């Protein structure tokens, strides 16, 4: 049987959730609608643990000063989005050493062939052909370590992370079968809406901060005018109707975004814009996104003025994360046969 966070004699505990995001440059509307919005919603009903996955970020070369700035800004932005570190520890991965340690161990339980099949590895090694480092290759076993250290039942992510999640499950099952139940086998939590927000310039590709054309993505900290311009320039089709249909990738994506930020269904949106042109629809999407981001941007500005508070939040969260993850790491090391530490 797989261990869960429920102990036999006590009342059932809340299920545990773990997720993380990389602090690589700007956080996009895709990250927010695909993942962060769900993290915020899940905080009350689950025991949530969140991280900034900065160890993952160095698989691509980083300028040190920019990396530091991106990390603290990403931290503040996620608090501004609504993560409450009192409720849900939200830590910085590199500050909790158990992640790198378990990742090494899991590397020894992950097959070369499995990692070679990861589409993100194939894409990124094409994009960074001059730096196909071992970290880029072994990235999914670090991600598995992140999740398995906390015995997470569920992992809220966008659709692009599904393959990595499946690998984490396989690694957990393999380890459990080789020794005895050790890791909870985590389920992906991929919401129906927002799971795959596409580029505004090429709606067949996911919205990504690594897209060279900045018109393809909305940054969470973009100014209202820029947001509106990007939506007005969004690629659509020549047919003219605002409804979801095959082949209308651009409009389908804009409807998806509009639904996520207004809570409306695709049918309601089609009714609302029946007989209206794309110009009017794009303006409405732009306005809805601007109004969603406005309070987040205001809170972000306030938080960035309060670095002591940010430091306190990530330090206390790292301490909690270290405590929880050490329990799992110790168990794993014992089962493998490492000698116990006597200091
Ligand atoms: P990252 O930093 O690329 O993205 C963070 C989250 O945002 C989601 N996402 C999207 N969702 C919908 N549409 C999009 N266009 C879009 N772009 C990104 C991602 O699916 C993700 O949920 N490897 C992970 C970070 C990570 C992690 C983990 C996640 C490290 N360890 C453990 C979960 C559990 C990553 O690079 O996500």
CSV table of C-alpha atoms and ligand atoms in Angstrom, one decimal:
chain,number,residue,atom,x,y,z
A,1,UNK,CA,0.0,0.0,0.0
A,2,UNK,CA,1.2,3.5,-0.8
A,3,UNK,CA,1.7,5.6,2.3
A,4,UNK,CA,-0.5,8.7,2.6
A,5,UNK,CA,-0.6,11.7,4.9
A,6,UNK,CA,-3.4,10.0,6.9
A,7,UNK,CA,-2.3,8.1,10.0
A,8,UNK,CA,-4.3,5.1,11.1
A,9,UNK,CA,-5.5,6.5,14.5
A,10,UNK,CA,-6.0,10.2,13.9
A,11,UNK,CA,-8.7,12.0,12.0
A,12,UNK,CA,-8.1,12.1,8.2
A,13,UNK,CA,-5.7,14.9,7.4
A,14,UNK,CA,-6.0,17.2,4.5
A,15,UNK,CA,-4.3,15.8,1.3
A,16,UNK,CA,-1.0,17.3,0.6
A,17,UNK,CA,-0.1,19.4,-2.5
A,18,UNK,CA,3.3,20.4,-3.7
A,19,UNK,CA,4.1,22.5,-6.7
A,20,UNK,CA,6.9,24.8,-7.9
A,21,UNK,CA,7.7,27.4,-10.5
A,22,UNK,CA,11.0,28.6,-11.9
A,23,UNK,CA,12.2,32.1,-11.2
A,24,UNK,CA,13.6,32.4,-14.7
A,25,UNK,CA,12.7,36.0,-15.9
A,26,UNK,CA,9.2,37.2,-16.1
A,27,UNK,CA,6.3,35.1,-14.9
A,28,UNK,CA,3.7,35.0,-17.6
A,29,UNK,CA,-0.1,35.0,-17.7
A,30,UNK,CA,0.3,31.3,-18.9
A,31,UNK,CA,2.0,30.5,-15.5
A,32,UNK,CA,-0.7,32.3,-13.7
A,33,UNK,CA,-3.8,30.8,-15.4
A,34,UNK,CA,-2.3,27.4,-15.8
A,35,UNK,CA,-0.9,26.9,-12.3
A,36,UNK,CA,-0.7,29.8,-9.9
A,37,UNK,CA,-4.4,30.6,-9.9
A,38,UNK,CA,-5.1,27.0,-8.9
A,39,UNK,CA,-2.4,27.1,-6.2
A,40,UNK,CA,-4.2,30.0,-4.6
A,41,UNK,CA,-7.6,28.3,-4.7
A,42,UNK,CA,-6.3,25.0,-3.3
A,43,UNK,CA,-4.7,26.6,-0.2
A,44,UNK,CA,-7.8,26.2,2.0
A,45,UNK,CA,-8.8,22.7,1.2
A,46,UNK,CA,-5.3,21.1,1.0
A,47,UNK,CA,-2.1,21.2,2.9
A,48,UNK,CA,0.0,23.1,0.4
A,49,UNK,CA,3.7,23.5,0.0
A,50,UNK,CA,5.1,25.6,-2.7
A,51,UNK,CA,8.7,26.4,-4.0
A,52,UNK,CA,10.6,28.6,-6.3
A,53,UNK,CA,12.6,26.0,-8.3
A,54,UNK,CA,15.8,28.0,-8.7
A,55,UNK,CA,18.0,24.9,-8.9
A,56,UNK,CA,16.1,24.0,-12.1
A,57,UNK,CA,16.8,27.5,-13.5
A,58,UNK,CA,20.6,27.1,-13.7
A,59,UNK,CA,20.1,24.3,-16.3
A,60,UNK,CA,20.2,27.4,-18.6
A,61,UNK,CA,23.1,29.9,-18.0
A,62,UNK,CA,22.1,32.8,-15.8
A,63,UNK,CA,23.7,36.2,-15.1
A,64,UNK,CA,24.2,36.2,-11.3
A,65,UNK,CA,22.8,39.7,-10.6
A,66,UNK,CA,19.8,39.2,-12.9
A,67,UNK,CA,19.2,35.7,-11.4
A,68,UNK,CA,19.1,37.2,-7.8
A,69,UNK,CA,16.7,40.0,-8.9
A,70,UNK,CA,14.4,37.5,-10.8
A,71,UNK,CA,14.3,35.3,-7.7
A,72,UNK,CA,13.3,37.9,-5.2
A,73,UNK,CA,10.8,39.4,-7.7
A,74,UNK,CA,9.2,36.1,-8.4
A,75,UNK,CA,8.9,35.5,-4.7
A,76,UNK,CA,7.2,38.8,-4.1
A,77,UNK,CA,5.0,38.3,-7.2
A,78,UNK,CA,3.7,34.9,-6.0
A,79,UNK,CA,2.9,36.4,-2.6
A,80,UNK,CA,1.1,39.2,-4.4
A,81,UNK,CA,-0.9,36.6,-6.3
A,82,UNK,CA,-2.2,35.3,-3.0
A,83,UNK,CA,0.1,32.7,-1.6
A,84,UNK,CA,-0.1,32.9,2.1
A,85,UNK,CA,3.2,31.5,3.6
A,86,UNK,CA,1.5,31.3,7.0
A,87,UNK,CA,-0.8,28.7,5.5
A,88,UNK,CA,1.4,27.2,2.8
A,89,UNK,CA,5.1,27.2,3.3
A,90,UNK,CA,6.6,28.8,0.2
A,91,UNK,CA,10.4,28.4,0.1
A,92,UNK,CA,13.3,28.8,-2.3
A,93,UNK,CA,14.6,25.4,-3.4
A,94,UNK,CA,18.3,26.1,-3.2
A,95,UNK,CA,17.9,26.9,0.5
A,96,UNK,CA,16.7,23.4,1.3
A,97,UNK,CA,19.6,21.0,0.7
A,98,UNK,CA,17.5,17.8,0.8
A,99,UNK,CA,16.3,18.5,-2.8
A,100,UNK,CA,19.8,18.2,-4.4
A,101,UNK,CA,20.5,15.1,-2.2
A,102,UNK,CA,17.4,13.2,-3.1
A,103,UNK,CA,17.8,14.2,-6.7
A,104,UNK,CA,21.2,12.5,-6.8
A,105,UNK,CA,19.7,9.3,-5.3
A,106,UNK,CA,16.8,9.3,-7.7
A,107,UNK,CA,19.2,9.8,-10.6
A,108,UNK,CA,20.3,6.3,-9.7
A,109,UNK,CA,16.7,5.0,-10.1
A,110,UNK,CA,16.0,6.7,-13.3
A,111,UNK,CA,16.9,5.3,-16.7
A,112,UNK,CA,18.8,7.1,-19.4
A,113,UNK,CA,16.1,6.1,-21.9
A,114,UNK,CA,13.3,7.6,-19.8
A,115,UNK,CA,15.0,11.0,-19.6
A,116,UNK,CA,15.9,10.9,-23.3
A,117,UNK,CA,12.2,10.7,-24.1
A,118,UNK,CA,11.3,13.9,-22.3
A,119,UNK,CA,9.9,16.4,-24.8
A,120,UNK,CA,11.1,19.4,-22.8
A,121,UNK,CA,14.6,18.1,-22.9
A,122,UNK,CA,14.4,17.6,-26.6
A,123,UNK,CA,13.0,21.2,-27.1
A,124,UNK,CA,15.5,22.8,-24.7
A,125,UNK,CA,18.5,21.1,-26.1
A,126,UNK,CA,17.6,22.3,-29.5
A,127,UNK,CA,17.2,25.8,-28.2
A,128,UNK,CA,20.4,25.8,-26.2
A,129,UNK,CA,22.5,23.6,-28.5
A,130,UNK,CA,25.7,25.1,-27.1
A,131,UNK,CA,24.9,24.0,-23.5
A,132,UNK,CA,23.2,20.6,-23.4
A,133,UNK,CA,24.4,20.0,-19.8
A,134,UNK,CA,23.7,17.0,-17.6
A,135,UNK,CA,21.5,19.1,-15.4
A,136,UNK,CA,19.2,19.8,-18.3
A,137,UNK,CA,19.0,16.1,-18.9
A,138,UNK,CA,18.5,15.1,-15.3
A,139,UNK,CA,16.0,17.9,-14.6
A,140,UNK,CA,13.0,15.6,-14.2
A,141,UNK,CA,14.6,13.6,-11.5
A,142,UNK,CA,15.2,16.8,-9.5
A,143,UNK,CA,11.6,17.6,-10.1
A,144,UNK,CA,10.6,14.1,-8.8
A,145,UNK,CA,12.7,14.7,-5.7
A,146,UNK,CA,10.9,18.0,-5.1
A,147,UNK,CA,7.6,16.3,-5.1
A,148,UNK,CA,8.4,13.0,-3.4
A,149,UNK,CA,10.3,14.6,-0.5
A,150,UNK,CA,7.0,16.0,0.7
A,151,UNK,CA,4.9,12.9,0.1
A,152,UNK,CA,2.6,15.0,-2.0
A,153,UNK,CA,-0.7,13.5,-3.0
A,154,UNK,CA,-1.3,16.0,-5.8
A,155,UNK,CA,0.7,18.3,-8.0
A,156,UNK,CA,-1.1,21.2,-9.7
A,157,UNK,CA,0.6,22.1,-12.9
A,158,UNK,CA,-0.1,23.1,-16.5
A,159,UNK,CA,-0.4,20.5,-19.2
A,160,UNK,CA,3.3,20.9,-20.3
A,161,UNK,CA,4.5,19.3,-17.1
A,162,UNK,CA,2.4,16.2,-17.4
A,163,UNK,CA,5.2,14.0,-18.8
A,164,UNK,CA,7.5,15.0,-15.9
A,165,UNK,CA,4.8,14.1,-13.4
A,166,UNK,CA,4.3,10.7,-15.0
A,167,UNK,CA,8.0,10.1,-14.7
A,168,UNK,CA,7.9,11.1,-11.0
A,169,UNK,CA,5.2,8.6,-10.5
A,170,UNK,CA,7.2,5.8,-12.2
A,171,UNK,CA,10.3,6.6,-10.1
A,172,UNK,CA,8.2,6.5,-6.9
A,173,UNK,CA,6.6,3.2,-7.8
A,174,UNK,CA,10.0,1.7,-8.8
A,175,UNK,CA,11.5,2.7,-5.5
A,176,UNK,CA,8.5,1.5,-3.5
A,177,UNK,CA,8.7,-1.9,-5.3
A,178,UNK,CA,12.4,-2.2,-4.9
A,179,UNK,CA,12.3,-1.6,-1.1
A,180,UNK,CA,8.9,-1.1,0.6
A,181,UNK,CA,6.3,1.7,0.5
A,182,UNK,CA,8.3,4.9,0.9
A,183,UNK,CA,6.9,7.5,-1.4
A,184,UNK,CA,3.3,8.6,-1.9
A,185,UNK,CA,2.7,8.3,-5.7
A,186,UNK,CA,1.5,11.8,-6.7
A,187,UNK,CA,-1.4,12.5,-9.0
A,188,UNK,CA,-1.2,15.4,-11.4
A,189,UNK,CA,-3.9,18.1,-10.9
A,190,UNK,CA,-4.4,19.8,-14.3
A,191,UNK,CA,-7.4,22.1,-14.3
A,192,UNK,CA,-9.8,22.0,-17.3
A,193,UNK,CA,-9.4,25.7,-18.1
A,194,UNK,CA,-6.1,27.4,-18.4
A,195,UNK,CA,-4.0,24.2,-18.6
A,196,UNK,CA,-2.4,25.3,-21.9
A,197,UNK,CA,-2.4,29.0,-22.6
A,198,UNK,CA,-1.0,29.6,-26.1
A,199,UNK,CA,1.2,32.3,-27.6
A,200,UNK,CA,-0.7,35.3,-28.8
A,201,UNK,CA,1.5,35.4,-31.9
A,202,UNK,CA,1.6,31.6,-32.7
A,203,UNK,CA,-1.4,30.0,-31.0
A,204,UNK,CA,-0.2,26.5,-31.9
A,205,UNK,CA,2.7,27.0,-29.3
A,206,UNK,CA,2.4,27.4,-25.6
A,207,UNK,CA,2.8,30.9,-24.1
A,208,UNK,CA,6.4,31.0,-22.8
A,209,UNK,CA,8.7,33.5,-21.4
A,210,UNK,CA,11.5,32.1,-23.6
A,211,UNK,CA,9.6,33.1,-26.7
A,212,UNK,CA,11.7,35.6,-28.6
A,213,UNK,CA,8.7,37.7,-29.7
A,214,UNK,CA,7.5,39.5,-26.6
A,215,UNK,CA,4.1,40.1,-28.3
A,216,UNK,CA,3.5,36.4,-27.8
A,217,UNK,CA,3.3,36.5,-24.1
A,218,UNK,CA,1.9,38.7,-21.3
A,219,UNK,CA,4.1,39.2,-18.3
A,220,UNK,CA,2.4,39.5,-15.0
A,221,UNK,CA,4.1,42.9,-14.5
A,222,UNK,CA,3.3,44.3,-18.0
A,223,UNK,CA,1.9,47.8,-18.0
A,224,UNK,CA,-1.8,48.1,-18.9
A,225,UNK,CA,-1.1,49.8,-22.2
A,226,UNK,CA,1.3,47.1,-23.2
A,227,UNK,CA,-1.2,44.4,-22.3
A,228,UNK,CA,-3.8,46.0,-24.4
A,229,UNK,CA,-1.4,46.4,-27.4
A,230,UNK,CA,-0.5,42.7,-27.2
A,231,UNK,CA,-4.1,41.6,-27.2
A,232,UNK,CA,-5.0,43.9,-30.1
A,233,UNK,CA,-2.1,42.4,-32.1
A,234,UNK,CA,-3.0,38.8,-31.2
A,235,UNK,CA,-3.2,36.5,-34.2
A,236,UNK,CA,-6.7,35.4,-35.0
A,237,UNK,CA,-8.4,34.2,-38.3
A,238,UNK,CA,-10.3,35.8,-41.1
A,239,UNK,CA,-13.7,34.1,-40.4
A,240,UNK,CA,-14.9,36.7,-37.9
A,241,UNK,CA,-17.0,34.8,-35.3
A,242,UNK,CA,-16.2,34.6,-31.6
A,243,UNK,CA,-16.8,30.9,-30.7
A,244,UNK,CA,-14.7,27.9,-30.0
A,245,UNK,CA,-14.1,25.7,-33.1
A,246,UNK,CA,-11.4,23.5,-34.6
A,247,UNK,CA,-8.9,25.5,-36.6
A,248,UNK,CA,-9.7,28.8,-34.8
A,249,UNK,CA,-6.6,28.5,-32.5
A,250,UNK,CA,-6.1,32.2,-31.9
A,251,UNK,CA,-9.7,32.8,-31.0
A,252,UNK,CA,-10.0,29.6,-28.9
A,253,UNK,CA,-7.0,30.8,-26.9
A,254,UNK,CA,-8.4,34.3,-26.4
A,255,UNK,CA,-11.7,32.7,-25.3
A,256,UNK,CA,-9.8,30.4,-22.9
A,257,UNK,CA,-8.0,33.4,-21.4
A,258,UNK,CA,-11.3,35.4,-21.1
A,259,UNK,CA,-13.1,32.5,-19.4
A,260,UNK,CA,-10.2,32.1,-16.9
A,261,UNK,CA,-10.2,35.7,-15.8
A,262,UNK,CA,-14.0,36.3,-15.8
A,263,UNK,CA,-15.2,32.9,-14.7
A,264,UNK,CA,-17.6,32.7,-17.7
A,265,UNK,CA,-18.1,29.6,-19.9
A,266,UNK,CA,-17.2,29.5,-23.6
A,267,UNK,CA,-20.9,29.4,-24.4
A,268,UNK,CA,-21.6,32.6,-22.4
A,269,UNK,CA,-18.7,34.3,-24.2
A,270,UNK,CA,-20.0,33.2,-27.6
A,271,UNK,CA,-23.4,34.7,-26.7
A,272,UNK,CA,-21.9,37.9,-25.3
A,273,UNK,CA,-20.0,38.5,-28.6
A,274,UNK,CA,-22.5,37.2,-31.1
A,275,UNK,CA,-22.5,39.6,-34.1
A,276,UNK,CA,-19.6,41.6,-32.7
A,277,UNK,CA,-16.1,41.8,-34.3
A,278,UNK,CA,-12.8,40.6,-33.2
A,279,UNK,CA,-11.6,44.1,-32.3
A,280,UNK,CA,-14.3,44.5,-29.7
A,281,UNK,CA,-13.6,41.0,-28.3
A,282,UNK,CA,-9.9,41.6,-28.1
A,283,UNK,CA,-10.4,44.9,-26.2
A,284,UNK,CA,-12.7,43.1,-23.7
A,285,UNK,CA,-10.1,40.4,-23.2
A,286,UNK,CA,-7.4,43.0,-22.7
A,287,UNK,CA,-9.5,44.9,-20.2
A,288,UNK,CA,-10.4,41.8,-18.2
A,289,UNK,CA,-6.8,40.8,-18.0
A,290,UNK,CA,-5.6,44.3,-17.0
A,291,UNK,CA,-8.2,44.4,-14.2
A,292,UNK,CA,-7.2,40.9,-13.0
A,293,UNK,CA,-3.5,41.9,-12.8
A,294,UNK,CA,-4.0,45.4,-11.4
A,295,UNK,CA,-4.4,44.5,-7.7
A,296,UNK,CA,-1.6,41.9,-8.0
A,297,UNK,CA,0.8,44.5,-9.5
A,298,UNK,CA,-0.1,46.9,-6.7
A,299,UNK,CA,0.6,44.3,-4.0
A,300,UNK,CA,3.8,43.4,-5.7
A,301,UNK,CA,5.0,47.1,-5.6
A,302,UNK,CA,4.3,47.2,-1.8
A,303,UNK,CA,6.0,43.8,-1.1
A,304,UNK,CA,9.1,44.8,-3.0
A,305,UNK,CA,9.4,47.7,-0.5
A,306,UNK,CA,9.4,45.3,2.4
A,307,UNK,CA,12.5,43.0,1.8
A,308,UNK,CA,12.6,42.1,5.5
A,309,UNK,CA,9.2,40.6,5.3
A,310,UNK,CA,10.1,38.6,2.2
A,311,UNK,CA,13.2,37.3,3.9
A,312,UNK,CA,11.2,36.3,6.9
A,313,UNK,CA,8.7,34.4,4.8
A,314,UNK,CA,11.2,32.4,2.7
A,315,UNK,CA,13.4,31.7,5.7
A,316,UNK,CA,10.6,30.4,7.9
A,317,UNK,CA,9.2,28.4,5.0
A,318,UNK,CA,12.6,26.8,4.2
A,319,UNK,CA,12.9,25.7,7.8
A,320,UNK,CA,9.5,24.0,7.7
A,321,UNK,CA,10.4,22.4,4.3
A,322,UNK,CA,13.7,21.2,5.7
A,323,UNK,CA,12.1,19.6,8.6
A,324,UNK,CA,9.5,17.7,6.5
A,325,UNK,CA,11.8,16.7,3.7
A,326,UNK,CA,14.6,15.5,6.1
A,327,UNK,CA,12.1,12.9,7.4
A,328,UNK,CA,11.7,11.4,3.9
A,329,UNK,CA,15.3,11.6,3.0
A,330,UNK,CA,16.4,9.8,6.2
A,331,UNK,CA,13.9,7.0,5.4
A,332,UNK,CA,15.1,6.7,1.9
A,333,UNK,CA,18.8,6.6,2.9
A,334,UNK,CA,18.2,4.0,5.5
A,335,UNK,CA,16.3,1.7,3.1
A,336,UNK,CA,19.1,1.9,0.6
A,337,UNK,CA,21.6,0.9,3.2
A,338,UNK,CA,23.6,4.1,3.9
A,339,UNK,CA,25.1,4.1,7.4
A,340,UNK,CA,23.2,6.4,9.8
A,341,UNK,CA,24.9,9.7,10.7
A,342,UNK,CA,26.2,9.7,14.3
A,343,UNK,CA,26.6,13.5,14.6
B,1,LIG,P1,7.6,26.5,-15.1
B,1,LIG,O1,8.3,27.4,-14.2
B,1,LIG,O2,8.0,26.4,-16.6
B,1,LIG,O3,6.0,26.8,-15.1
B,1,LIG,C1,5.3,27.0,-13.8
B,1,LIG,C2,3.9,26.5,-14.0
B,1,LIG,O4,3.3,27.2,-15.0
B,1,LIG,C3,2.7,26.2,-15.9
B,1,LIG,N1,2.7,26.8,-17.3
B,1,LIG,C4,1.6,27.0,-18.1
B,1,LIG,N2,0.4,26.6,-17.9
B,1,LIG,C5,-0.5,26.9,-18.9
B,1,LIG,N3,-0.2,27.5,-20.0
B,1,LIG,C6,1.1,27.9,-20.3
B,1,LIG,N4,1.5,28.5,-21.4
B,1,LIG,C7,2.1,27.6,-19.2
B,1,LIG,N5,3.4,27.8,-19.1
B,1,LIG,C8,3.8,27.4,-17.9
B,1,LIG,C9,3.6,25.0,-15.8
B,1,LIG,O5,2.9,23.8,-16.3
B,1,LIG,C10,3.9,25.0,-14.4
B,1,LIG,O6,2.9,24.3,-13.7
B,1,LIG,N6,9.6,22.1,-13.9
B,1,LIG,C11,8.6,23.1,-13.5
B,1,LIG,C12,8.9,23.7,-12.1
B,1,LIG,C13,9.0,22.6,-11.1
B,1,LIG,C14,7.9,21.8,-10.6
B,1,LIG,C15,8.5,21.0,-9.6
B,1,LIG,C16,6.5,21.8,-10.8
B,1,LIG,C17,10.1,22.2,-10.5
B,1,LIG,N7,9.9,21.3,-9.6
B,1,LIG,C18,7.8,20.1,-8.9
B,1,LIG,C19,5.8,20.9,-10.1
B,1,LIG,C20,6.4,20.1,-9.1
B,1,LIG,C21,8.7,24.3,-14.5
B,1,LIG,O7,9.7,24.5,-15.1
B,1,LIG,O8,7.6,25.0,-14.5
